[in-house]
XYZ file of C-alpha atoms in Angstrom:
508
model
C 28.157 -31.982 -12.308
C 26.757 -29.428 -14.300
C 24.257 -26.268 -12.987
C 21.642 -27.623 -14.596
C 22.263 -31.093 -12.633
C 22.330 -28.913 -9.277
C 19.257 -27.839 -9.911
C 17.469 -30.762 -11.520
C 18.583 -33.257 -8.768
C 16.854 -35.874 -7.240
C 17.523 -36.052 -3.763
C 14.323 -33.898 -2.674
C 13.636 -33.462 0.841
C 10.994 -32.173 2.367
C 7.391 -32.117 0.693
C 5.515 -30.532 -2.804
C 3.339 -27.838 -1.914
C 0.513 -30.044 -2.685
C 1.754 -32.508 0.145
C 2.240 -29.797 2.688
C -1.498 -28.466 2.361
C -3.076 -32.169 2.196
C -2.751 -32.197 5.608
C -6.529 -31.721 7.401
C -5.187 -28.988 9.807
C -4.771 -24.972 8.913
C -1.329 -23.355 8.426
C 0.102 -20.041 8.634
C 3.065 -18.771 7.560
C 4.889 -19.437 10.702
C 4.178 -23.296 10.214
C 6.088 -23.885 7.609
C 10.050 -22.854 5.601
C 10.443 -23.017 2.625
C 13.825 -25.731 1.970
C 17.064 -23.572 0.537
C 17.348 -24.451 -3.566
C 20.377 -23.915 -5.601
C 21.923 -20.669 -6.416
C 23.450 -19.321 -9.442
C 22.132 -15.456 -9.453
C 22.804 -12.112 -7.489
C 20.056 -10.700 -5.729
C 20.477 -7.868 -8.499
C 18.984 -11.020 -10.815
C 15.822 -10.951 -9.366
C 13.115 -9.432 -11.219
C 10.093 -9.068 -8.698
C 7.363 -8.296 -11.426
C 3.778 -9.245 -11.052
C 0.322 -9.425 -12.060
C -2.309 -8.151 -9.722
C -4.917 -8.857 -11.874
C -5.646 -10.424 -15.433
C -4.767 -7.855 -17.020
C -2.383 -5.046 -14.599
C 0.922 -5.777 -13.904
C 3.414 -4.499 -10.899
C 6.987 -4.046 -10.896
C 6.889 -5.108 -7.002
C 4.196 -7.098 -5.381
C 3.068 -4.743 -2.776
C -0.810 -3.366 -2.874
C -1.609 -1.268 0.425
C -5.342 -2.350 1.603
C -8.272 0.175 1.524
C -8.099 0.971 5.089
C -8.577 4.784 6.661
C -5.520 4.417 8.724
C -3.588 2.939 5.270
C -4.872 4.378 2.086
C -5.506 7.928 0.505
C -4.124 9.560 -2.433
C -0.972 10.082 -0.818
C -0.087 6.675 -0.159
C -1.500 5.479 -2.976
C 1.061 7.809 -5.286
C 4.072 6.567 -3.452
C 2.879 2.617 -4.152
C 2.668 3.837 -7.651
C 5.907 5.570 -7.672
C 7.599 2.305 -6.661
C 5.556 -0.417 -8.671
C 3.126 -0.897 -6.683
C -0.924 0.007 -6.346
C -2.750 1.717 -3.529
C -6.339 0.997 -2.938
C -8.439 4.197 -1.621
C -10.831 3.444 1.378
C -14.736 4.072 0.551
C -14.606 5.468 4.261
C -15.879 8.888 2.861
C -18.419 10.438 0.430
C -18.463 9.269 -3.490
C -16.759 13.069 -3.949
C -14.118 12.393 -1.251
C -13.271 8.878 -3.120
C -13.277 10.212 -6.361
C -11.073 13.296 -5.221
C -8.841 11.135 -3.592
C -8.185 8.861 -6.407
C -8.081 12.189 -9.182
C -5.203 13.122 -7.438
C -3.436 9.996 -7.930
C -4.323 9.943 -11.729
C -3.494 13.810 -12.242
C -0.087 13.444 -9.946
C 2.952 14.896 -12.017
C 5.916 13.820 -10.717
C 7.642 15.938 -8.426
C 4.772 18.207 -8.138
C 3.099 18.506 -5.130
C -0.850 19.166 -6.242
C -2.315 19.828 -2.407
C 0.265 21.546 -0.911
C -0.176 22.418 3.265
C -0.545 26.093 3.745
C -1.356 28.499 5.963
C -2.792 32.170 5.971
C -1.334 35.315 7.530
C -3.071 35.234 11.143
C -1.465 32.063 11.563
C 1.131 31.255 14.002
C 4.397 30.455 14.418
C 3.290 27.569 16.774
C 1.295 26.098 13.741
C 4.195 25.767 11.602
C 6.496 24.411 14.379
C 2.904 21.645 14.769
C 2.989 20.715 10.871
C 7.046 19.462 11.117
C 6.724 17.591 14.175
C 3.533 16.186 12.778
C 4.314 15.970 9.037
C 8.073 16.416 9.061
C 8.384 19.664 6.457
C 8.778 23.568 6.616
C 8.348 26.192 3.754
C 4.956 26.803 4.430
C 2.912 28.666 1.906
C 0.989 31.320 3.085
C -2.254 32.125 1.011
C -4.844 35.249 1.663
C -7.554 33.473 3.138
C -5.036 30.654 4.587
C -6.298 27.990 1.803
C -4.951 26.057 -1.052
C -5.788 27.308 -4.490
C -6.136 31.053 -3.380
C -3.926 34.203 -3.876
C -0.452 33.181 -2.569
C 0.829 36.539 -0.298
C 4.225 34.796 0.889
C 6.333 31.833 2.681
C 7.644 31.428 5.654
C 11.045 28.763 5.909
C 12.702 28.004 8.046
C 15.135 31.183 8.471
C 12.247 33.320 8.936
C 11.381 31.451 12.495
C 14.608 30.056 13.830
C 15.466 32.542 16.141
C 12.000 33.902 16.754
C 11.735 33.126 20.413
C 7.644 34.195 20.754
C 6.111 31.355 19.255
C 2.763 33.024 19.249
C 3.749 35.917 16.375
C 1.357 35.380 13.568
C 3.581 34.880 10.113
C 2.258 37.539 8.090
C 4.896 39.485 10.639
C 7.973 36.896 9.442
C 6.922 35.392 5.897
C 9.062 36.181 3.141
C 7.117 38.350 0.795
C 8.947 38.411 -2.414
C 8.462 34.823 -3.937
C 10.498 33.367 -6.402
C 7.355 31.161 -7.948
C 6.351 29.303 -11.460
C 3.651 29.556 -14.157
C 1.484 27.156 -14.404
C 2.376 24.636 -17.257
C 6.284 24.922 -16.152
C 7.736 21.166 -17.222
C 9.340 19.630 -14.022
C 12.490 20.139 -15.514
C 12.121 23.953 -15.983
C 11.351 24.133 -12.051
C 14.149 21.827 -11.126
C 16.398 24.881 -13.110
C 14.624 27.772 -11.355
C 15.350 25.917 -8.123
C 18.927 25.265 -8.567
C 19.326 28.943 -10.087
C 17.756 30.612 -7.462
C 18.860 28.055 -4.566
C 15.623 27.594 -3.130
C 13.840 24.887 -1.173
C 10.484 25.533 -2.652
C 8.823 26.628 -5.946
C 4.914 27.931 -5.505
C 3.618 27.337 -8.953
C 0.606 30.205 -9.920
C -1.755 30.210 -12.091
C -2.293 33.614 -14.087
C -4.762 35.632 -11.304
C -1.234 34.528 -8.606
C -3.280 31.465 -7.384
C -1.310 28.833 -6.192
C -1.917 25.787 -7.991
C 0.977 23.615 -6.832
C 4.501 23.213 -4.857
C 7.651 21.926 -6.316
C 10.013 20.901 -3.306
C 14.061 20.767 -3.805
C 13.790 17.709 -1.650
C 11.155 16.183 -3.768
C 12.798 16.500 -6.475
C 16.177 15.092 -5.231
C 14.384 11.906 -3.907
C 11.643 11.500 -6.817
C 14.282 11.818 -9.433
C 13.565 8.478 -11.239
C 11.220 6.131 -10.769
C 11.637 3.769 -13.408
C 9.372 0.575 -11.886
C 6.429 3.177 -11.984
C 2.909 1.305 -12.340
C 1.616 3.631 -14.591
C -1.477 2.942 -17.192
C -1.345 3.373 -20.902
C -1.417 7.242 -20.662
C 1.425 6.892 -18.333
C -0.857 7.816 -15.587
C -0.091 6.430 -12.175
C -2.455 3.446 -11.320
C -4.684 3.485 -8.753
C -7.599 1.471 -7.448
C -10.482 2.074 -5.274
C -12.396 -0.034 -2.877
C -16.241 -0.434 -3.087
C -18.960 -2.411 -1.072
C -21.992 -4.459 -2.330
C -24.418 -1.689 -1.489
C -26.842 -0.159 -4.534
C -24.904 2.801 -3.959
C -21.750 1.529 -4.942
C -23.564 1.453 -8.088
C -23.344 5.184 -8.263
C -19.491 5.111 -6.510
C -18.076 2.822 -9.496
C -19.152 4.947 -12.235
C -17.711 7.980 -10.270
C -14.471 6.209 -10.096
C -14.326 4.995 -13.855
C -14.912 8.592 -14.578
C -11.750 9.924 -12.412
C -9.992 6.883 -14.145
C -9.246 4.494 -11.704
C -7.596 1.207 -12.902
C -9.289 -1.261 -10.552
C -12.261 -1.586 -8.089
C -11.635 -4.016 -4.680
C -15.173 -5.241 -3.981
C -14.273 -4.934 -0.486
C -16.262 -7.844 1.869
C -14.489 -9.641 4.311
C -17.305 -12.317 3.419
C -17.089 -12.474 -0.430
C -19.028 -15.409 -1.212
C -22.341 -13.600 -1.746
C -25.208 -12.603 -4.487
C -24.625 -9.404 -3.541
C -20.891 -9.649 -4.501
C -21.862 -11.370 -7.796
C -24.347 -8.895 -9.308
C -21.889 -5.860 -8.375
C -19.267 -8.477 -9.937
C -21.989 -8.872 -13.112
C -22.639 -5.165 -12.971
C -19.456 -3.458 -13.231
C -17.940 -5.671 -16.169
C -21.050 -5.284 -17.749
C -21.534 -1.396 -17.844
C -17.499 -0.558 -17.757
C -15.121 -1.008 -20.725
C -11.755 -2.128 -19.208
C -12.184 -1.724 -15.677
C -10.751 -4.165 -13.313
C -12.074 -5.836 -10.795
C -11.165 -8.064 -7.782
C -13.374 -9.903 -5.701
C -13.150 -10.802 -2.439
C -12.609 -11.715 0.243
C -12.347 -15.286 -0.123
C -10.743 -18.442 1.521
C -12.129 -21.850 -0.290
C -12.127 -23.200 -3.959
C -15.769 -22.920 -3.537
C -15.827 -19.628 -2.793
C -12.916 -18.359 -5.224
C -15.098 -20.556 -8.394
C -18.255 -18.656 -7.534
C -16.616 -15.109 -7.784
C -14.137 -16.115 -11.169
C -17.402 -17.009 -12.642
C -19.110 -14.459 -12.003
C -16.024 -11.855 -14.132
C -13.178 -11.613 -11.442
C -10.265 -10.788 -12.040
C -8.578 -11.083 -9.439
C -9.023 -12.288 -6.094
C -8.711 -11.175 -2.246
C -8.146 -13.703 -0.326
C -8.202 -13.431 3.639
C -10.696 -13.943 6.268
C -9.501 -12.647 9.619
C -5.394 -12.785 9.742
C -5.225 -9.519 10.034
C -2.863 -8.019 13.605
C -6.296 -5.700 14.148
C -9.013 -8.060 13.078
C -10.948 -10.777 15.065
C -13.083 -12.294 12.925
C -12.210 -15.770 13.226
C -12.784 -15.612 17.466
C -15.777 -13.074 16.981
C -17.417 -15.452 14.148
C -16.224 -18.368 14.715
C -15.263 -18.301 10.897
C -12.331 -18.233 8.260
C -9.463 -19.723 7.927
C -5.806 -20.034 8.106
C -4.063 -17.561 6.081
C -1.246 -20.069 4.050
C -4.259 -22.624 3.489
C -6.512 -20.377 2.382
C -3.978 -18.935 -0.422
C -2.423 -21.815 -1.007
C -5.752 -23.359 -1.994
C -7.548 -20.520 -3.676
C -4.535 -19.613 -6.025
C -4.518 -23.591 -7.213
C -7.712 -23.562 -8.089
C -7.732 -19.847 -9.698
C -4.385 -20.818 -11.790
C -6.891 -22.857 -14.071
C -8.607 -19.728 -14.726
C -5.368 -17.160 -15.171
C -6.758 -15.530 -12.394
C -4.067 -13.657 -9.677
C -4.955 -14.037 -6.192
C -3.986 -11.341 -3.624
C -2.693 -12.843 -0.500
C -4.930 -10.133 1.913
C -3.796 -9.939 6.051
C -1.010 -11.952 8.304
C 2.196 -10.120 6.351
C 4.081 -8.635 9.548
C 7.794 -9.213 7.511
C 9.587 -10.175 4.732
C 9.547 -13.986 5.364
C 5.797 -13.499 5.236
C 5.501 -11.920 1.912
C 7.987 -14.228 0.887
C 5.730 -17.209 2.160
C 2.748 -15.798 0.081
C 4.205 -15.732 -2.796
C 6.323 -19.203 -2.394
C 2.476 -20.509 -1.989
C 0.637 -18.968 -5.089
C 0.198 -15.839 -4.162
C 0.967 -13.149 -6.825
C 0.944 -9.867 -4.920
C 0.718 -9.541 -1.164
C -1.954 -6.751 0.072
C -0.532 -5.209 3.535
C -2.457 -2.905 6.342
C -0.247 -3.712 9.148
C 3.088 -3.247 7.404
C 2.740 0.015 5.757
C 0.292 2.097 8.485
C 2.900 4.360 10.464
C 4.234 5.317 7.585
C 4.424 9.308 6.484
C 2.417 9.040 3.738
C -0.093 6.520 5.846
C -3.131 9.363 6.650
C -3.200 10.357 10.173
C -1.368 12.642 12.447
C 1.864 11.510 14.652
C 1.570 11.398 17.953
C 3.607 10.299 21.404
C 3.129 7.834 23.752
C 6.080 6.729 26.350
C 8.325 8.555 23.986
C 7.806 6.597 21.105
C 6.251 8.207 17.333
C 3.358 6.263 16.791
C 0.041 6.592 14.110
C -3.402 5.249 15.183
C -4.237 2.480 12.761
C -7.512 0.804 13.163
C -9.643 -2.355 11.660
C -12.408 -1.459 9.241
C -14.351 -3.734 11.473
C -13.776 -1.753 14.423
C -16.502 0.331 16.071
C -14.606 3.310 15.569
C -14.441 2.159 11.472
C -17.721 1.020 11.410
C -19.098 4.663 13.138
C -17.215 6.148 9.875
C -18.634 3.501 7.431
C -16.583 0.526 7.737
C -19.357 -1.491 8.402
C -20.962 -1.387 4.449
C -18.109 -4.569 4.441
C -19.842 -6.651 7.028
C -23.615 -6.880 5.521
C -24.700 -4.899 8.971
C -24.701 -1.098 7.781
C -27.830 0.165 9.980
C -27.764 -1.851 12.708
C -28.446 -0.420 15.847
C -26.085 -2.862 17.561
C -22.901 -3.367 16.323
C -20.675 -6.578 16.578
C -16.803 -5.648 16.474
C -14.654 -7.646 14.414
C -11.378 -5.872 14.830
C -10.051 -3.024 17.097
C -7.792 -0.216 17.235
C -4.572 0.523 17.984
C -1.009 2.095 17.238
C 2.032 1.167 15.124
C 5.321 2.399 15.448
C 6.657 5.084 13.123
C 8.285 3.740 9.705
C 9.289 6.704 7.570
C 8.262 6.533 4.228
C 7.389 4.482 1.411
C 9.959 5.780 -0.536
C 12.972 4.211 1.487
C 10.636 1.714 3.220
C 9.931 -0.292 0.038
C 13.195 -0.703 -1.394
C 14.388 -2.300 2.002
C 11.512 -5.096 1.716
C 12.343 -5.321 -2.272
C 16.144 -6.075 -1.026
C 14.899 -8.250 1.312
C 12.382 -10.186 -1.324
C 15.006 -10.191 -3.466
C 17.364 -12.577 -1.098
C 14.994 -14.734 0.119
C 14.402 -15.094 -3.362
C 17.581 -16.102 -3.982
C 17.887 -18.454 -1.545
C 15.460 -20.306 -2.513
C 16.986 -20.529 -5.840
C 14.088 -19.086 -7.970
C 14.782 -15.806 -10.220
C 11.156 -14.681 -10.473
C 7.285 -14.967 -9.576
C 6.932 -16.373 -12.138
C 9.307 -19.534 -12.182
C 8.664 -19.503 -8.320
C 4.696 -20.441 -9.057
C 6.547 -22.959 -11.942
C 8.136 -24.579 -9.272
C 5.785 -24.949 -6.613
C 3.154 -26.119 -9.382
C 5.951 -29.104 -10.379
C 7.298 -30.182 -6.905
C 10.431 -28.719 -7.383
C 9.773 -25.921 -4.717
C 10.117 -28.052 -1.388
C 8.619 -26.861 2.088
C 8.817 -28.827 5.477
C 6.739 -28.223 8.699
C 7.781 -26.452 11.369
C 7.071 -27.799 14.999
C 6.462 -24.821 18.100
C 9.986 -25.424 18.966
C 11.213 -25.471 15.659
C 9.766 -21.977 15.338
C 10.887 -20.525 18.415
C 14.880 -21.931 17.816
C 14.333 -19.980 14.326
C 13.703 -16.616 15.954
C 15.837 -15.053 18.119
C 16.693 -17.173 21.432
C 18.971 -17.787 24.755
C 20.098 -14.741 24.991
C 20.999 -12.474 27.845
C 19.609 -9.366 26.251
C 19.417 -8.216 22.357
C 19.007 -5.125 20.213
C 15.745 -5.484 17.517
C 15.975 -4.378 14.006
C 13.787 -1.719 13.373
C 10.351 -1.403 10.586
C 11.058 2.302 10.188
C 12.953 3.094 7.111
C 15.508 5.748 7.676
């Protein structure tokens, strides 16, 4: 029997997509597997590219969501760096946003544009708090102790190691004679100085001996080459930015166009609204080439009302989230699998992406999404704790953890979070998620290419090469899934054993 007859046969268990979400009762991802197909590839074979919207594609399927414990510029240049987007939280000023996102679009790589420095007074004890918080030394130390002023020295760390008085300010240990770079230098013309001069760090000055940037030996060693870059036409890295419905957003989107962001998020966790549809109207009215996805929504109705109105793309999502409550607070949503499932049907007519928003807590999940129609899997849960997630470290019980919190929480809401839920104002405030703590996970840049690997296998076993033939499959019956009863879900994780070691998020 030939491959083709492998994978063309006839004896189909299980049920069509179509069959599978007939059934009047919510799914998540846990309810149902995906049956094993036929396999003829390496996991090398698998090309994960995506579109996450109409008109931007990704190399990898991962968008991290506009949350303040998630999203600034800095992890919005490492989803770049490895093909996929970031999405900057509106939790700020229009300035902050738009500063935010300017240093995603002006981000050279291997440069480090807002370097953490320190000025002279400072001591010894701060540099010892920025590794164990932020995990780096060389310090630059500037005149008045901020970036873009005079640089007066560095201190590394074989100026401190055997300084036993913590409290010694480091104009009294910095190294004064600094091997720096003009401004201008080419990355590869600081990679040389470096290796010439064996250095960890290159200060790069402008002509009055400003410092302008950082180029870090490490840095360079780990951001070598990043071919699956999502990068815009001016080989820019791509970023998007996260608005609400308010009149002032008005004013925030044509900030944003103007820094050059790739793609606004209308960001409601109710999306079916007028409000949504004249921002919708607005902004592909007034800007030339400016994506946009609406959001969020859960039904056909919902997802027709916002594709009409110029999406696109789509959010889809309404309370899955580990922090959010929504569905026990409101008493509305849906389940995550159902809602995608049936929202990316009904946007296929239309070429329109949908982004499977909330409920992704591992690979089988993103794997799920995208088995179901999904074309790019937006994450909060799975990429806060991360270095480049903002925050600072902290301990509790011995273990490195970051606060992340729902933008539905009343701490999010106090900061703005609540321009999402139509109840900015409000004296009294209803909570729809709450705040916690994840785990530490490294970074992006080693933390992504583990859940690409592990894409990339469950890809292969179920016998689909792409996103693309993966949708082709579930569209044509071919892709089979079968239910999965409570027991049948607890026998598939880990069971009857005495004790057991976990594997671990956190990307080493």
């Amino acid at each position: 029997m030939s491959n083709q007859s492998y994978r063309d046969s006839q004896f189909l268990d299980g049920l069509s997509g179509e069959e599978l979400f007939s059934m009047q009762i919510g799914l998540t991802y846990r309810d149902f597997l995906v049956l094993p197909g036929f396999i003829d590839f390496n996991p090398s074979d698998v090309e994960l590219e995506t579109r996450f919207t109409k008109n931007i594609k990704l190399k990898r399927p991962f968008v991290s969501s506009p949350m303040d414990t998630v999203t600034e510029s800095s992890m919005a240049i490492a989803q770049a760096l490895m093909g996929g987007i970031g999405i900057i939280h509106y939790n700020n000023t229009i300035d902050e946003q738009v500063s935010e996102v300017s240093k995603v679009k002006r981000f050279e790589n291997g440069f480090i544009s807002d370097p953490v420095v320190l000025g002279p007074k400072n001591t010894i004890h701060d540099l010892d708090h920025i590794k164990e918080t932020q995990g780096f030394t060389g310090i630059p130390i500037t005149a008045d102790g901020t970036k873009y002023s005079k640089l007066i020295g560095i201190v590394t760390n074989r100026d401190i190691d055997f300084e036993r008085d913590r409290s010694i300010p480091v104009e009294r240990v910095m190294t004064t004679e600094v091997i720096t770079g003009r401004a201008g230098i080419t990355l590869k013309e600081a990679n040389d100085i470096i290796k010439k001069e064996k250095i960890g760090k290159l200060p790069i000055l402008d002509k009055d001996g400003k410092l302008v940037s950082l180029v870090s030996r490490s840095d360079l060693k780990k951001n070598k080459d990043f071919p699956d870059s999502s990068k815009d036409e001016n080989k820019r890295l791509r970023c998007g930015a996260a608005v609400s419905t308010l009149p002032e957003s008005r004013d925030r989107v044509a900030a944003l166009y103007e820094a050059g962001v790739d793609v606004i998020i209308i960001d409601s966790a109710q999306g079916n609204s007028i409000y949504q549809i004249e921002m919708l109207q607005f902004i592909k009215s007034n800007f030339k080439n400016l994506e946009v996805v609406g959001g969020n929504v859960v039904t056909r109705g919902q997802a027709e009302n916002l594709i009409r109105a110029g999406a696109d793309g789509l959010r889809i999502g309404m309370g899955p989230g580990s922090i959010c409550i929504t569905q026990d607070t409101m008493a509305v949503g849906r389940a995550q699998a159902t809602a995608v499932y049936q929202t990316a049907a009904h946007a296929a007519k239309y070429d329109v992406p949908v982004i499977a928003d909330g409920g992704i807590s591992n690979i089988g999940d993103i794997a799920n999404a995208l088995a179901i129609g999904a074309s790019a899997c937006m994450m909060g849960f799975m990429f806060a704790g991360t270095t480049e997630a903002p925050g600072e470290y902290f301990y509790e019980n011995g273990i490195r953890l970051k606060k992340y919190r729902g933008m539905a929480s009343i701490e999010a809401m106090k900061a703005g979070g609540d321009k999402r839920y139509f109840n900015e104002g409000q004296k009294v405030k209803v909570a729809q998620g709450v705040s916690g703590s994840v785990v530490d996970r490294g970074s992006i840049l080693n933390f992504i290419p583990y859940l690409s690997l592990g894409l990339r296998l469950s890809f292969q076993d179920m016998g689909f090469r792409t996103v693309q033939d993966l949708h082709k499959g579930l569209r044509e019956g071919k892709l089979r899934f079968e239910r999965r009863s409570e027991s049948a879900q607890a026998q598939g994780s880990v069971h009857s054993l005495y004790s057991y070691s976990a594997p671990s998020l956190r990307a080493e």
